[in-house]
PDB file of C-alpha atoms in Angstrom:
ATOM      1  CA  ASP A 231     100.046  42.527  16.174  1.00 68.00           C
ATOM      2  CA  THR A 232      99.994  46.263  18.309  1.00 67.00           C
ATOM      3  CA  ALA A 233      96.419  47.683  18.399  1.00 93.00           C
ATOM      4  CA  VAL A 234      93.519  48.523  19.486  1.00 97.00           C
ATOM      5  CA  SER A 235      91.178  45.719  19.638  1.00 97.00           C
ATOM      6  CA  GLN A 236      87.133  45.956  20.600  1.00 97.00           C
ATOM      7  CA  THR A 237      84.947  42.980  20.596  1.00 97.00           C
ATOM      8  CA  PRO A 238      82.305  42.454  19.523  1.00 97.00           C
ATOM      9  CA  LYS A 239      82.528  43.753  15.876  1.00 96.00           C
ATOM     10  CA  TYR A 240      78.904  43.671  15.276  1.00 98.00           C
ATOM     11  CA  LEU A 241      76.070  43.997  18.542  1.00 98.00           C
ATOM     12  CA  VAL A 242      71.984  43.627  17.455  1.00 98.00           C
ATOM     13  CA  THR A 243      70.125  43.461  20.470  1.00 98.00           C
ATOM     14  CA  GLN A 244      66.425  44.907  21.429  1.00 98.00           C
ATOM     15  CA  MET A 245      65.432  47.449  23.160  1.00 98.00           C
ATOM     16  CA  GLY A 246      65.596  47.017  26.749  1.00 98.00           C
ATOM     17  CA  ASN A 247      68.569  44.922  26.839  1.00 98.00           C
ATOM     18  CA  ASP A 248      71.914  45.345  28.714  1.00 98.00           C
ATOM     19  CA  LYS A 249      75.070  44.775  26.918  1.00 98.00           C
ATOM     20  CA  SER A 250      78.763  45.420  27.236  1.00 98.00           C
ATOM     21  CA  ILE A 251      81.362  46.596  24.880  1.00 98.00           C
ATOM     22  CA  LYS A 252      84.928  45.325  25.413  1.00 98.00           C
ATOM     23  CA  CYS A 253      88.511  47.057  24.391  1.00 98.00           C
ATOM     24  CA  GLU A 254      92.217  46.000  24.820  1.00 98.00           C
ATOM     25  CA  GLN A 255      95.234  47.673  23.856  1.00 97.00           C
ATOM     26  CA  ASN A 256      98.830  46.470  24.063  1.00 96.00           C
ATOM     27  CA  LEU A 257     100.381  49.887  22.829  1.00 94.00           C
ATOM     28  CA  GLY A 258     101.690  50.563  26.372  1.00 93.00           C
ATOM     29  CA  HIS A 259      99.147  53.855  26.358  1.00 94.00           C
ATOM     30  CA  ASP A 260      98.040  55.059  29.713  1.00 93.00           C
ATOM     31  CA  THR A 261      94.773  57.011  28.522  1.00 94.00           C
ATOM     32  CA  MET A 262      91.806  55.446  26.959  1.00 96.00           C
ATOM     33  CA  TYR A 263      88.912  57.137  24.786  1.00 96.00           C
ATOM     34  CA  TRP A 264      84.869  56.054  23.786  1.00 97.00           C
ATOM     35  CA  TYR A 265      84.047  57.753  20.789  1.00 97.00           C
ATOM     36  CA  LYS A 266      80.428  57.547  19.528  1.00 97.00           C
ATOM     37  CA  GLN A 267      79.954  58.014  15.903  1.00 97.00           C
ATOM     38  CA  ASP A 268      76.405  58.698  14.771  1.00 94.00           C
ATOM     39  CA  SER A 269      75.006  57.952  11.379  1.00 92.00           C
ATOM     40  CA  LYS A 270      76.332  60.922   9.794  1.00 92.00           C
ATOM     41  CA  LYS A 271      79.654  60.109  10.690  1.00 93.00           C
ATOM     42  CA  PHE A 272      80.066  62.608  13.488  1.00 94.00           C
ATOM     43  CA  LEU A 273      82.753  61.687  16.068  1.00 96.00           C
ATOM     44  CA  LYS A 274      82.150  62.706  19.757  1.00 95.00           C
ATOM     45  CA  ILE A 275      83.745  62.089  22.536  1.00 94.00           C
ATOM     46  CA  MET A 276      82.303  59.768  25.506  1.00 96.00           C
ATOM     47  CA  PHE A 277      84.846  59.017  28.245  1.00 94.00           C
ATOM     48  CA  SER A 278      88.161  58.829  28.956  1.00 93.00           C
ATOM     49  CA  TYR A 279      90.134  56.859  31.472  1.00 93.00           C
ATOM     50  CA  ASN A 280      94.063  57.730  32.910  1.00 92.00           C
ATOM     51  CA  ASN A 281      95.447  54.672  34.645  1.00 89.00           C
ATOM     52  CA  LYS A 282      92.202  53.574  35.447  1.00 86.00           C
ATOM     53  CA  GLU A 283      90.913  57.087  36.578  1.00 91.00           C
ATOM     54  CA  LEU A 284      88.115  58.569  34.922  1.00 92.00           C
ATOM     55  CA  ILE A 285      88.922  61.694  33.687  1.00 91.00           C
ATOM     56  CA  ILE A 286      86.310  62.779  31.029  1.00 89.00           C
ATOM     57  CA  ASN A 287      82.970  62.365  31.080  1.00 90.00           C
ATOM     58  CA  GLU A 288      80.663  63.969  28.656  1.00 89.00           C
ATOM     59  CA  THR A 289      77.242  64.836  28.858  1.00 78.00           C
ATOM     60  CA  VAL A 290      76.454  60.811  28.598  1.00 87.00           C
ATOM     61  CA  PRO A 291      72.896  59.624  29.577  1.00 91.00           C
ATOM     62  CA  ASN A 292      74.081  57.502  33.090  1.00 93.00           C
ATOM     63  CA  ARG A 293      73.013  54.401  31.460  1.00 96.00           C
ATOM     64  CA  PHE A 294      76.399  54.247  29.947  1.00 96.00           C
ATOM     65  CA  SER A 295      79.033  53.172  32.272  1.00 95.00           C
ATOM     66  CA  PRO A 296      82.512  53.201  31.477  1.00 95.00           C
ATOM     67  CA  LYS A 297      84.860  50.329  33.479  1.00 95.00           C
ATOM     68  CA  SER A 298      88.735  50.006  33.070  1.00 95.00           C
ATOM     69  CA  PRO A 299      90.392  47.442  35.210  1.00 94.00           C
ATOM     70  CA  ASP A 300      93.624  48.341  34.447  1.00 94.00           C
ATOM     71  CA  LYS A 301      95.363  50.768  32.306  1.00 92.00           C
ATOM     72  CA  ALA A 302      95.316  48.265  28.880  1.00 96.00           C
ATOM     73  CA  HIS A 303      91.341  47.829  29.373  1.00 97.00           C
ATOM     74  CA  LEU A 304      88.452  50.293  29.056  1.00 97.00           C
ATOM     75  CA  ASN A 305      84.680  48.251  29.010  1.00 97.00           C
ATOM     76  CA  LEU A 306      81.780  50.182  28.372  1.00 98.00           C
ATOM     77  CA  HIS A 307      78.270  48.620  29.811  1.00 97.00           C
ATOM     78  CA  ILE A 308      75.007  50.279  28.308  1.00 97.00           C
ATOM     79  CA  ASN A 309      71.873  49.518  30.368  1.00 97.00           C
ATOM     80  CA  SER A 310      68.222  49.667  28.982  1.00 98.00           C
ATOM     81  CA  LEU A 311      69.221  50.141  25.505  1.00 98.00           C
ATOM     82  CA  GLU A 312      67.267  52.512  23.444  1.00 97.00           C
ATOM     83  CA  LEU A 313      66.952  52.968  19.160  1.00 97.00           C
ATOM     84  CA  GLY A 314      68.605  56.243  19.493  1.00 95.00           C
ATOM     85  CA  ASP A 315      71.837  54.358  20.833  1.00 97.00           C
ATOM     86  CA  SER A 316      72.369  52.753  17.660  1.00 97.00           C
ATOM     87  CA  ALA A 317      75.805  53.857  16.610  1.00 97.00           C
ATOM     88  CA  VAL A 318      79.413  52.799  16.061  1.00 98.00           C
ATOM     89  CA  TYR A 319      81.242  53.043  19.180  1.00 98.00           C
ATOM     90  CA  PHE A 320      84.989  53.551  18.889  1.00 98.00           C
ATOM     91  CA  CYS A 321      87.685  52.726  21.411  1.00 98.00           C
ATOM     92  CA  ALA A 322      91.091  54.888  21.235  1.00 97.00           C
ATOM     93  CA  SER A 323      94.076  55.070  23.338  1.00 96.00           C
ATOM     94  CA  THR A 324      97.004  57.545  23.388  1.00 93.00           C
ATOM     95  CA  ALA A 325     100.038  58.193  25.951  1.00 89.00           C
ATOM     96  CA  SER A 326      99.863  60.511  28.135  1.00 83.00           C
ATOM     97  CA  GLY A 327     102.043  63.738  27.867  1.00 74.00           C
ATOM     98  CA  THR A 328     102.957  63.071  24.634  1.00 71.00           C
ATOM     99  CA  GLY A 329     100.465  65.262  22.969  1.00 68.00           C
ATOM    100  CA  VAL A 330     100.054  62.755  19.961  1.00 76.00           C
ATOM    101  CA  GLY A 331      97.182  61.748  18.577  1.00 82.00           C
ATOM    102  CA  TYR A 332      94.918  58.190  19.744  1.00 91.00           C
ATOM    103  CA  THR A 333      95.092  55.157  17.944  1.00 95.00           C
ATOM    104  CA  PHE A 334      91.718  54.110  17.154  1.00 96.00           C
ATOM    105  CA  GLY A 335      89.942  50.736  17.228  1.00 97.00           C
ATOM    106  CA  SER A 336      88.203  49.380  14.150  1.00 96.00           C
ATOM    107  CA  GLY A 337      84.538  49.926  16.033  1.00 97.00           C
ATOM    108  CA  THR A 338      81.785  47.842  17.346  1.00 98.00           C
ATOM    109  CA  ARG A 339      78.423  48.547  15.283  1.00 98.00           C
ATOM    110  CA  LEU A 340      75.471  48.938  18.119  1.00 98.00           C
ATOM    111  CA  THR A 341      72.421  48.150  16.371  1.00 98.00           C
ATOM    112  CA  VAL A 342      68.930  48.415  18.646  1.00 98.00           C
ATOM    113  CA  VAL A 343      65.937  46.728  17.286  1.00 97.00           C
TER     114      VAL A 343
ATOM    115  CA  GLY B 144      78.349  52.566  -0.688  1.00 43.00           C
ATOM    116  CA  GLU B 145      78.261  53.662   3.065  1.00 46.00           C
ATOM    117  CA  SER B 146      78.541  57.366   1.879  1.00 48.00           C
ATOM    118  CA  VAL B 147      75.096  57.565   0.350  1.00 53.00           C
ATOM    119  CA  GLY B 148      72.300  59.482   2.149  1.00 57.00           C
ATOM    120  CA  LEU B 149      75.563  60.830   4.404  1.00 65.00           C
ATOM    121  CA  HIS B 150      75.373  64.359   2.971  1.00 76.00           C
ATOM    122  CA  LEU B 151      78.699  64.917   3.688  1.00 88.00           C
ATOM    123  CA  PRO B 152      80.950  67.378   1.992  1.00 93.00           C
ATOM    124  CA  THR B 153      82.269  65.299  -1.271  1.00 95.00           C
ATOM    125  CA  LEU B 154      85.086  66.056  -3.236  1.00 96.00           C
ATOM    126  CA  SER B 155      85.514  64.169  -6.463  1.00 97.00           C
ATOM    127  CA  VAL B 156      89.068  63.775  -8.288  1.00 97.00           C
ATOM    128  CA  GLN B 157      90.628  62.170 -11.024  1.00 98.00           C
ATOM    129  CA  GLU B 158      93.331  59.517 -10.245  1.00 98.00           C
ATOM    130  CA  GLY B 159      96.648  61.136 -10.415  1.00 98.00           C
ATOM    131  CA  ASP B 160      95.467  64.547  -9.569  1.00 98.00           C
ATOM    132  CA  ASN B 161      95.950  66.397  -6.457  1.00 98.00           C
ATOM    133  CA  SER B 162      93.355  66.979  -3.561  1.00 98.00           C
ATOM    134  CA  ILE B 163      92.643  69.506  -1.294  1.00 98.00           C
ATOM    135  CA  ILE B 164      90.605  68.854   1.371  1.00 97.00           C
ATOM    136  CA  ASN B 165      89.786  71.506   3.757  1.00 96.00           C
ATOM    137  CA  CYS B 166      88.838  72.107   7.761  1.00 96.00           C
ATOM    138  CA  ALA B 167      87.381  75.172   9.629  1.00 95.00           C
ATOM    139  CA  TYR B 168      88.295  74.779  13.518  1.00 93.00           C
ATOM    140  CA  SER B 169      86.520  76.685  16.112  1.00 87.00           C
ATOM    141  CA  ASN B 170      88.670  76.984  19.150  1.00 91.00           C
ATOM    142  CA  SER B 171      91.363  79.717  18.867  1.00 91.00           C
ATOM    143  CA  ALA B 172      93.314  78.112  22.170  1.00 90.00           C
ATOM    144  CA  SER B 173      93.815  74.975  19.982  1.00 92.00           C
ATOM    145  CA  ASP B 174      97.107  74.155  19.904  1.00 91.00           C
ATOM    146  CA  TYR B 175      97.598  70.477  18.226  1.00 93.00           C
ATOM    147  CA  PHE B 176      95.795  69.286  15.207  1.00 95.00           C
ATOM    148  CA  ILE B 177      95.403  66.005  13.556  1.00 95.00           C
ATOM    149  CA  TRP B 178      94.035  64.618  10.086  1.00 97.00           C
ATOM    150  CA  TYR B 179      92.387  60.980  10.299  1.00 97.00           C
ATOM    151  CA  LYS B 180      91.108  58.740   7.095  1.00 98.00           C
ATOM    152  CA  GLN B 181      88.280  56.644   8.027  1.00 97.00           C
ATOM    153  CA  GLU B 182      87.779  53.628   5.167  1.00 97.00           C
ATOM    154  CA  SER B 183      84.819  51.856   5.154  1.00 94.00           C
ATOM    155  CA  GLY B 184      84.088  49.480   7.680  1.00 92.00           C
ATOM    156  CA  LYS B 185      87.481  51.107  10.010  1.00 95.00           C
ATOM    157  CA  GLY B 186      88.165  53.234  12.344  1.00 96.00           C
ATOM    158  CA  PRO B 187      89.705  56.237  12.093  1.00 97.00           C
ATOM    159  CA  GLN B 188      93.322  56.264  10.994  1.00 96.00           C
ATOM    160  CA  PHE B 189      95.987  58.947  11.627  1.00 95.00           C
ATOM    161  CA  ILE B 190      97.640  60.481   8.504  1.00 96.00           C
ATOM    162  CA  ILE B 191      99.691  63.543   9.882  1.00 96.00           C
ATOM    163  CA  ASP B 192      99.434  66.211  12.659  1.00 95.00           C
ATOM    164  CA  ILE B 193     100.644  69.798  13.115  1.00 96.00           C
ATOM    165  CA  ARG B 194     101.458  71.684  16.343  1.00 94.00           C
ATOM    166  CA  SER B 195     100.343  75.402  16.625  1.00 94.00           C
ATOM    167  CA  ASN B 196     103.910  76.823  15.907  1.00 94.00           C
ATOM    168  CA  MET B 197     103.813  75.403  12.734  1.00 96.00           C
ATOM    169  CA  ASP B 198     101.852  76.405   9.449  1.00 97.00           C
ATOM    170  CA  LYS B 199     103.112  73.370   7.458  1.00 98.00           C
ATOM    171  CA  ARG B 200     104.417  69.820   7.647  1.00 98.00           C
ATOM    172  CA  GLN B 201     104.634  67.649   4.658  1.00 97.00           C
ATOM    173  CA  GLY B 202     104.658  63.751   4.800  1.00 95.00           C
ATOM    174  CA  GLN B 203     104.966  61.176   2.050  1.00 94.00           C
ATOM    175  CA  ARG B 204     102.358  62.720  -0.336  1.00 97.00           C
ATOM    176  CA  VAL B 205     100.587  64.399   2.161  1.00 98.00           C
ATOM    177  CA  THR B 206     100.606  67.902   3.826  1.00 98.00           C
ATOM    178  CA  VAL B 207      98.720  69.991   6.154  1.00 98.00           C
ATOM    179  CA  LEU B 208      98.550  73.720   6.337  1.00 98.00           C
ATOM    180  CA  LEU B 209      97.492  75.531   9.337  1.00 98.00           C
ATOM    181  CA  ASN B 210      96.216  79.213   9.142  1.00 97.00           C
ATOM    182  CA  LYS B 211      95.594  80.035  12.761  1.00 95.00           C
ATOM    183  CA  THR B 212      94.177  83.793  11.848  1.00 95.00           C
ATOM    184  CA  VAL B 213      91.624  82.450  10.410  1.00 95.00           C
ATOM    185  CA  LYS B 214      91.467  79.102  12.286  1.00 95.00           C
ATOM    186  CA  HIS B 215      91.391  76.817   9.001  1.00 96.00           C
ATOM    187  CA  LEU B 216      93.263  73.780   8.090  1.00 96.00           C
ATOM    188  CA  SER B 217      93.972  72.025   5.091  1.00 97.00           C
ATOM    189  CA  LEU B 218      94.922  68.593   4.106  1.00 98.00           C
ATOM    190  CA  GLN B 219      96.564  68.320   0.508  1.00 98.00           C
ATOM    191  CA  ILE B 220      97.149  64.895  -1.592  1.00 98.00           C
ATOM    192  CA  ALA B 221      99.455  64.515  -4.340  1.00 98.00           C
ATOM    193  CA  ALA B 222      98.752  62.043  -7.042  1.00 98.00           C
ATOM    194  CA  THR B 223      95.611  60.734  -5.687  1.00 98.00           C
ATOM    195  CA  GLN B 224      95.125  57.141  -5.708  1.00 97.00           C
ATOM    196  CA  PRO B 225      92.007  55.246  -5.805  1.00 97.00           C
ATOM    197  CA  GLY B 226      93.167  53.479  -2.093  1.00 97.00           C
ATOM    198  CA  ASP B 227      92.897  57.087  -0.950  1.00 98.00           C
ATOM    199  CA  SER B 228      89.264  57.093  -1.176  1.00 97.00           C
ATOM    200  CA  ALA B 229      87.770  57.656   2.027  1.00 98.00           C
ATOM    201  CA  VAL B 230      85.810  60.006   4.681  1.00 97.00           C
ATOM    202  CA  TYR B 231      88.455  62.399   6.406  1.00 98.00           C
ATOM    203  CA  PHE B 232      88.304  64.007   9.574  1.00 97.00           C
ATOM    204  CA  CYS B 233      90.295  67.099  11.175  1.00 96.00           C
ATOM    205  CA  ALA B 234      90.621  67.225  14.616  1.00 95.00           C
ATOM    206  CA  GLU B 235      91.616  69.543  16.883  1.00 94.00           C
ATOM    207  CA  ASN B 236      93.206  69.558  20.394  1.00 91.00           C
ATOM    208  CA  PRO B 237      91.905  72.400  22.659  1.00 86.00           C
ATOM    209  CA  GLY B 238      94.559  71.586  25.334  1.00 80.00           C
ATOM    210  CA  GLU B 239      91.978  70.548  28.111  1.00 76.00           C
ATOM    211  CA  TYR B 240      92.612  67.993  30.589  1.00 72.00           C
ATOM    212  CA  GLY B 241      92.322  64.276  29.178  1.00 72.00           C
ATOM    213  CA  ASN B 242      93.589  65.259  25.409  1.00 78.00           C
ATOM    214  CA  LYS B 243      90.796  65.340  24.078  1.00 87.00           C
ATOM    215  CA  LEU B 244      90.169  65.794  20.567  1.00 91.00           C
ATOM    216  CA  VAL B 245      87.333  67.517  18.951  1.00 92.00           C
ATOM    217  CA  PHE B 246      86.806  65.887  15.480  1.00 94.00           C
ATOM    218  CA  GLY B 247      85.549  68.391  12.608  1.00 92.00           C
ATOM    219  CA  ALA B 248      82.160  66.690  10.308  1.00 92.00           C
ATOM    220  CA  GLY B 249      84.479  64.902   7.707  1.00 94.00           C
ATOM    221  CA  THR B 250      84.474  65.090   3.821  1.00 96.00           C
ATOM    222  CA  ILE B 251      84.291  62.416   1.848  1.00 96.00           C
ATOM    223  CA  LEU B 252      86.851  61.674  -1.269  1.00 97.00           C
ATOM    224  CA  ARG B 253      86.140  60.297  -3.862  1.00 97.00           C
ATOM    225  CA  VAL B 254      89.033  58.899  -6.554  1.00 97.00           C
ATOM    226  CA  LYS B 255      87.523  58.242 -10.295  1.00 95.00           C
ATOM    227  CA  SER B 256      90.094  56.023 -12.277  1.00 91.00           C
TER     228      SER B 256
END
């Protein structure tokens, strides 16, 4: 199936731990994003990569580090997890220059206890 | 359900009626707008888009209206069905580098059978 795939779907971890979320798309898109959705359902952009180059870096704590090994993959590593990091994290992708909307993954629900 | 306690605007409609969901956007430079539907436990799903050189666009059972003068966007759903129950988001593209989408707060649509 053509899609944006995220793993894991659920992640429960203790404060202070380091964790990673992975994202892969097979749509042939060259731009990928990480969005955070808080408990009020508000969606806010965190990062964007275009062809492995970081192009958007919103005001995000530097405990969050994205990595894009190739244009089909965008991972998110979070160090020293805090309670406030609990949220649903969505990966999305689009083809730059087409001016069309994103395709989203199904999300990773991160719970920090 | 998941929407309990969210305090998002909620629209309750009877099955078969038409629904209108409204959105005020913030940036007069935005030139592209999208409506997304998010069902419980899933990622946002593209419904319909419109560019700023249009004021109306129709899809299957959905119509988007754009009023640039007052920076207002609406989504009309004809003959609303139980499967339309979800949270609906409008998103604007301010035309910044990286094709960033800025999302509105979301509206819960509940369809009563």
